[in-house]
Amino acid sequence: MNFLHTLTGSLSQPAAGNPTVAMVEAAYRHHGMAWRYVNAEVPPERLADAVRGARAMGWAGFNCSLPHKVTVIEHLDRLGSSAQIIGAVNTVVHRDGLLVGENTDGQGFIEALRPVCSIEGQRVALFGAGGAARAVAVELALAGAAHITVVNRGRPRGQALADLITAKTQASAEYLHWLPAMPIPACTGIVVNATSIGLHPHIDDQLDIDWATLRPGMVVADAIPNPPRTHLIRTAEAAGCTVLDGLGMLVNQGAIAIRLWSGVDVDRAVMRRALEDLFGSPA
Ligand code: NDP
């Protein structure tokens, strides 16, 4: 008998509303893994202690959520290549005594997108310039997207993201200030909402875009996982676009994290079902 489980978890504040524990533990159970995932409330002034504790207790790794995605970096030994460009970490892997920071948010998005369309040469309209948008933009550019138009309300973050893509990847990028009834730029193949508009409980909030510029043939992805069927997803679907909800990204980023920690490629359907039980089925 083995009463010693391998520990993983999440460090964030506030932690109570973070559903990751439900989907990760569903995967551990499904695969008969003697692993646990602990959802921990960690204020910024306790982050250094929490990371030291995870290292001391031999945790296999942990996720970092708000507000620690950037500040955790100073407590780590190394960064993975895309985390280095993004400048933020959502997954820490404890390997050979070293803590390595990775960012699986954008990778999760790419894994959800690949079965739906090719990324190579695509022109992307990306709404938002926060942490999720940075991760998605960098991974899209590394995956071969040709051009990324960053549309954001606040100019400094939007311009900084466009500049980052131009400087650190092969893709070209521009920033457009978000004007009322913003049109989707011509020739856009992929539209992504990486703002927090539509996130529960503000489920009726809508992107201020010219809906007539959504065209059949476009792929429209929403990073919002809860609810999965946002106003954007429903409207894009009605316009004949191919749609991708935020659950796919959330499930994939979690599955990639588990793979980095354990080497096990877990069943994503099990994780998705665990979230659908919480958020309501997107069917
Ligand atoms: P941030 O706070 O870093 O960024 C929020 C972004 O939304 C900014 O670009 C902000 O613009 C924009 N924004 C917020 N409100 C409005 C508004 N009313 N009008 C226009 N723009 C607005 O958050 P994150 O990037 O970390 O997360 C964004 C969303 O992505 C969250 O809802 C989160 O749930 C989701 N997410 C999903 C993941 C998944 O796996 N599915 C993973 C990570 C995040 P400005 O700069 O002008 O303030």
Coordinates of C-alpha atoms and ligand atoms in Angstrom, one line a residue:
M1 CA 0.0 0.0 0.0
N2 CA 1.1 3.5 -0.7
F3 CA -0.3 6.3 1.3
L4 CA 2.0 8.9 -0.2
H5 CA 0.4 10.8 -3.1
T6 CA 2.3 12.9 -5.6
L7 CA 1.3 16.5 -5.0
T8 CA 0.4 19.2 -7.5
G9 CA -1.7 22.3 -7.2
S10 CA -2.5 25.9 -7.9
L11 CA -1.3 29.1 -6.2
S12 CA -3.6 32.0 -6.6
Q13 CA -5.7 34.6 -4.9
P14 CA -8.7 34.5 -4.9
A15 CA -8.6 30.7 -5.3
A16 CA -12.2 29.7 -4.3
G17 CA -13.7 30.2 -7.8
N18 CA -10.9 28.4 -9.6
P19 CA -12.3 25.2 -11.2
T20 CA -9.0 23.7 -12.3
V21 CA -8.9 21.3 -9.3
A22 CA -12.2 19.7 -10.4
M23 CA -10.9 18.9 -14.0
V24 CA -7.4 17.9 -12.9
E25 CA -8.5 15.5 -10.2
A26 CA -11.1 14.0 -12.5
A27 CA -8.2 13.1 -14.8
Y28 CA -6.1 11.7 -12.0
R29 CA -9.0 9.6 -10.8
H30 CA -9.9 8.4 -14.4
H31 CA -6.3 7.2 -14.9
G32 CA -5.9 5.7 -11.5
M33 CA -3.0 8.0 -10.7
A34 CA -2.0 8.3 -7.0
W35 CA -1.8 12.1 -7.5
R36 CA -3.6 15.0 -5.8
Y37 CA -4.2 18.7 -6.9
V38 CA -4.4 21.2 -4.1
N39 CA -6.1 24.5 -4.7
A40 CA -4.2 27.0 -2.4
E41 CA -5.1 30.6 -1.5
V42 CA -1.7 32.4 -1.6
P43 CA -1.5 36.2 -1.2
P44 CA 1.3 38.0 -3.0
E45 CA 3.4 38.4 0.2
R46 CA 3.3 34.6 0.8
L47 CA 4.2 33.6 -2.8
A48 CA 8.0 33.1 -2.0
D49 CA 7.1 30.9 1.0
A50 CA 4.5 28.9 -1.0
V51 CA 7.0 28.2 -3.8
R52 CA 9.7 27.2 -1.2
G53 CA 7.1 24.9 0.5
A54 CA 6.1 23.2 -2.8
R55 CA 9.8 22.7 -3.5
A56 CA 10.5 21.3 0.0
M57 CA 7.5 19.0 -0.1
G58 CA 8.6 17.6 -3.5
W59 CA 5.5 18.7 -5.4
A60 CA 5.7 17.6 -9.0
G61 CA 4.6 21.0 -10.1
F62 CA 1.9 23.6 -9.8
N63 CA -0.2 26.1 -11.7
C64 CA 0.1 29.8 -11.0
S65 CA -3.0 31.9 -11.6
L66 CA -3.7 35.6 -10.9
P67 CA -1.9 37.5 -9.4
H68 CA 1.2 35.4 -9.5
K69 CA 1.8 34.6 -13.2
V70 CA 4.6 37.2 -13.6
T71 CA 5.9 37.6 -10.1
V72 CA 6.5 33.8 -9.7
I73 CA 9.3 34.0 -12.3
E74 CA 11.8 35.4 -9.8
H75 CA 11.4 32.3 -7.6
L76 CA 12.0 29.8 -10.5
D77 CA 15.3 28.3 -11.8
R78 CA 14.5 28.4 -15.6
L79 CA 11.8 29.3 -18.1
G80 CA 10.6 27.4 -21.1
S81 CA 11.1 29.2 -24.4
S82 CA 7.5 30.5 -25.0
A83 CA 7.1 31.5 -21.3
Q84 CA 10.3 33.5 -21.7
I85 CA 8.7 35.4 -24.7
I86 CA 5.3 35.8 -23.0
G87 CA 6.9 36.9 -19.8
A88 CA 4.4 35.0 -17.7
V89 CA 4.1 31.5 -16.2
N90 CA 1.0 29.5 -15.6
T91 CA 2.6 26.1 -15.0
V92 CA 5.7 25.2 -12.9
V93 CA 7.4 21.9 -13.4
H94 CA 9.7 20.4 -10.7
R95 CA 12.2 18.4 -12.5
D96 CA 15.6 17.2 -11.2
G97 CA 15.4 19.6 -8.3
L98 CA 14.8 22.6 -10.6
L99 CA 11.6 24.6 -11.0
V100 CA 11.0 25.3 -14.6
G101 CA 8.3 27.9 -15.6
E102 CA 6.1 27.1 -18.6
N103 CA 3.1 28.8 -20.1
T104 CA 0.5 26.3 -21.3
D105 CA -2.4 28.8 -21.8
G106 CA -1.5 29.6 -25.4
Q107 CA -0.3 26.0 -26.1
G108 CA -3.8 24.9 -24.9
F109 CA -5.4 27.3 -27.3
I110 CA -3.3 26.1 -30.2
E111 CA -4.1 22.4 -29.5
A112 CA -7.8 23.3 -29.5
L113 CA -7.4 25.3 -32.8
R114 CA -5.3 22.8 -34.8
P115 CA -8.1 20.3 -35.5
V116 CA -10.3 23.1 -36.7
C117 CA -8.0 25.0 -39.1
S118 CA -4.4 25.4 -40.2
I119 CA -2.6 28.3 -38.5
E120 CA 0.2 28.7 -41.0
G121 CA -0.1 32.0 -42.9
Q122 CA -3.3 33.0 -41.2
R123 CA -4.3 36.6 -40.4
V124 CA -5.6 36.9 -36.9
A125 CA -7.8 39.5 -35.2
L126 CA -7.1 39.3 -31.5
F127 CA -9.3 41.2 -29.0
G128 CA -7.5 41.9 -25.7
A129 CA -3.9 42.4 -24.6
G130 CA -3.8 40.9 -21.1
G131 CA -2.2 37.7 -20.0
A132 CA -4.4 35.4 -22.0
A133 CA -4.0 37.5 -25.1
R134 CA -0.2 37.6 -24.8
A135 CA 0.0 33.8 -24.4
V136 CA -2.4 33.2 -27.4
A137 CA -0.6 35.8 -29.6
V138 CA 2.9 34.4 -29.0
E139 CA 1.8 30.8 -29.6
L140 CA -0.1 31.7 -32.8
A141 CA 2.9 33.6 -34.1
L142 CA 5.3 30.7 -33.2
A143 CA 2.8 28.3 -34.9
G144 CA 3.2 30.2 -38.2
A145 CA 0.4 32.8 -38.2
A146 CA 1.4 35.5 -40.7
H147 CA -0.2 38.6 -39.1
I148 CA -1.8 39.5 -35.8
T149 CA -4.0 42.6 -35.4
V150 CA -4.2 43.3 -31.7
V151 CA -7.4 45.3 -30.8
N152 CA -7.5 46.6 -27.2
R153 CA -9.2 49.3 -25.3
G154 CA -6.1 50.4 -23.5
R155 CA -3.4 51.6 -25.9
P156 CA -0.2 50.8 -23.8
R157 CA -0.9 47.1 -23.4
G158 CA -2.2 46.7 -26.9
Q159 CA 0.8 48.4 -28.5
A160 CA 3.2 46.5 -26.2
L161 CA 1.8 43.2 -27.3
A162 CA 2.0 44.1 -31.0
D163 CA 5.6 45.3 -30.5
L164 CA 6.4 42.0 -28.7
I165 CA 5.1 39.9 -31.5
T166 CA 7.0 41.9 -34.1
A167 CA 10.3 41.8 -32.1
K168 CA 10.3 38.2 -30.9
T169 CA 8.6 36.2 -33.6
Q170 CA 8.4 35.8 -37.4
A171 CA 4.9 37.2 -37.6
S172 CA 4.0 40.8 -38.3
A173 CA 1.6 42.6 -35.9
E174 CA -0.1 45.9 -35.5
Y175 CA -2.2 47.5 -32.7
L176 CA -5.6 49.0 -33.5
H177 CA -7.3 51.1 -30.8
W178 CA -10.7 49.6 -30.1
L179 CA -13.3 52.0 -31.6
P180 CA -17.1 51.6 -31.2
A181 CA -18.6 48.9 -33.5
M182 CA -15.1 47.9 -34.4
P183 CA -15.0 46.0 -37.8
I184 CA -13.1 42.8 -38.1
P185 CA -10.2 43.6 -40.5
A186 CA -10.6 42.4 -44.1
C187 CA -8.9 39.0 -44.9
T188 CA -9.0 37.9 -41.2
G189 CA -9.1 34.1 -40.9
I190 CA -9.1 33.7 -37.2
V191 CA -10.9 35.9 -34.6
V192 CA -10.1 35.5 -30.9
N193 CA -11.7 37.1 -27.9
A194 CA -9.1 37.1 -25.2
T195 CA -10.7 39.9 -23.2
S196 CA -12.7 39.1 -20.1
I197 CA -16.0 40.3 -21.7
G198 CA -18.7 37.7 -21.2
L199 CA -17.2 35.9 -18.2
H200 CA -19.6 34.8 -15.5
P201 CA -21.4 36.5 -13.9
H202 CA -21.4 39.2 -16.7
I203 CA -22.7 36.7 -19.2
D204 CA -24.8 39.2 -21.2
D205 CA -21.8 41.6 -21.9
Q206 CA -20.9 41.7 -25.6
L207 CA -17.9 42.7 -27.6
D208 CA -18.4 46.1 -29.2
I209 CA -17.7 44.9 -32.8
D210 CA -19.5 45.3 -36.1
W211 CA -21.2 41.9 -36.2
A212 CA -21.9 42.2 -40.0
T213 CA -18.1 41.8 -40.5
L214 CA -18.2 38.2 -39.2
R215 CA -18.1 36.1 -42.3
P216 CA -18.7 32.4 -43.0
G217 CA -15.4 30.7 -43.2
M218 CA -13.8 32.6 -40.3
V219 CA -12.8 30.7 -37.2
V220 CA -14.1 32.5 -34.1
A221 CA -12.6 31.5 -30.8
D222 CA -13.5 32.7 -27.3
A223 CA -11.1 32.3 -24.4
I224 CA -14.1 32.7 -22.0
P225 CA -14.7 29.2 -20.5
N226 CA -17.7 30.1 -18.3
P227 CA -20.2 30.1 -19.8
P228 CA -18.9 28.2 -22.8
R229 CA -21.6 29.5 -25.1
T230 CA -20.9 33.2 -24.9
H231 CA -22.7 35.8 -26.9
L232 CA -19.7 35.8 -29.3
I233 CA -19.9 32.1 -29.9
R234 CA -23.6 32.1 -30.5
T235 CA -23.5 35.1 -32.8
A236 CA -20.5 33.7 -34.8
E237 CA -22.2 30.4 -35.1
A238 CA -25.4 32.0 -36.5
A239 CA -23.2 33.9 -39.0
G240 CA -21.8 30.6 -40.3
C241 CA -18.4 30.8 -38.7
T242 CA -16.6 27.9 -37.2
V243 CA -16.6 28.4 -33.5
L244 CA -14.3 27.3 -30.7
D245 CA -15.3 27.8 -27.0
G246 CA -13.0 28.6 -24.1
L247 CA -13.5 25.2 -22.5
G248 CA -11.2 23.6 -25.1
M249 CA -8.4 26.0 -24.2
L250 CA -8.9 25.4 -20.5
V251 CA -9.0 21.7 -20.8
N252 CA -5.9 21.5 -23.1
Q253 CA -3.8 23.9 -21.0
G254 CA -4.6 21.6 -18.0
A255 CA -3.8 18.4 -19.9
I256 CA -0.5 19.9 -21.2
A257 CA 0.4 20.8 -17.6
I258 CA -0.4 17.2 -16.4
R259 CA 1.7 15.9 -19.3
L260 CA 4.6 18.1 -18.2
W261 CA 4.4 17.0 -14.6
S262 CA 3.7 13.3 -15.0
G263 CA 4.3 12.3 -18.6
V264 CA 0.8 11.0 -18.8
D265 CA -1.4 12.1 -21.7
V266 CA -4.7 12.2 -20.0
D267 CA -8.2 11.9 -21.5
R268 CA -9.4 15.4 -22.3
A269 CA -13.0 14.3 -22.6
V270 CA -13.0 13.4 -19.0
M271 CA -11.7 16.8 -18.0
R272 CA -14.1 18.6 -20.3
R273 CA -17.0 16.7 -18.8
A274 CA -15.9 17.7 -15.3
L275 CA -16.1 21.3 -16.4
E276 CA -19.3 21.0 -18.2
D277 CA -20.8 19.6 -15.1
L278 CA -19.8 22.8 -13.3
F279 CA -20.5 25.3 -16.1
G280 CA -23.3 23.7 -18.0
S281 CA -23.0 21.7 -21.2
P282 CA -22.2 23.7 -24.3
A283 CA -24.2 21.4 -26.4
Ligands
NDP1 P1 -6.4 40.4 -17.9 O1 -7.0 41.1 -16.8 O2 -4.9 40.3 -18.0 O3 -6.8 41.1 -19.3 C1 -8.1 41.5 -19.5 C2 -8.3 42.0 -21.0 O4 -9.7 42.3 -21.2 C3 -7.6 43.3 -21.3 O5 -7.1 43.3 -22.6 C4 -8.7 44.3 -21.0 O6 -8.4 45.5 -21.8 C5 -9.8 43.6 -21.6 N1 -11.1 44.1 -21.1 C6 -11.7 43.8 -19.9 N2 -12.9 44.4 -19.9 C7 -13.1 45.1 -21.1 C8 -14.2 45.8 -21.6 N3 -15.3 46.1 -20.9 N4 -14.0 46.3 -22.9 C9 -12.9 46.1 -23.6 N5 -11.9 45.3 -23.1 C10 -12.0 44.8 -21.9 O7 -7.1 39.0 -18.0 P2 -6.5 37.7 -18.7 O8 -5.9 38.0 -20.0 O9 -5.7 36.9 -17.7 O10 -7.8 36.9 -18.9 C11 -8.8 37.3 -19.9 C12 -9.9 36.3 -20.0 O11 -9.3 35.1 -20.6 C13 -10.5 35.9 -18.7 O12 -11.9 36.1 -18.8 C14 -10.2 34.5 -18.5 O13 -11.3 33.7 -17.9 C15 -9.9 34.0 -19.8 N6 -8.8 32.9 -19.8 C16 -9.2 31.7 -20.3 C17 -8.3 30.7 -20.3 C18 -8.7 29.4 -20.8 O14 -8.0 28.4 -20.6 N7 -9.9 29.3 -21.4 C19 -6.9 30.9 -19.7 C20 -6.6 32.2 -19.3 C21 -7.6 33.2 -19.3 P3 -7.6 46.7 -21.1 O15 -6.1 46.4 -21.3 O16 -8.0 47.9 -21.9 O17 -7.9 46.8 -19.7

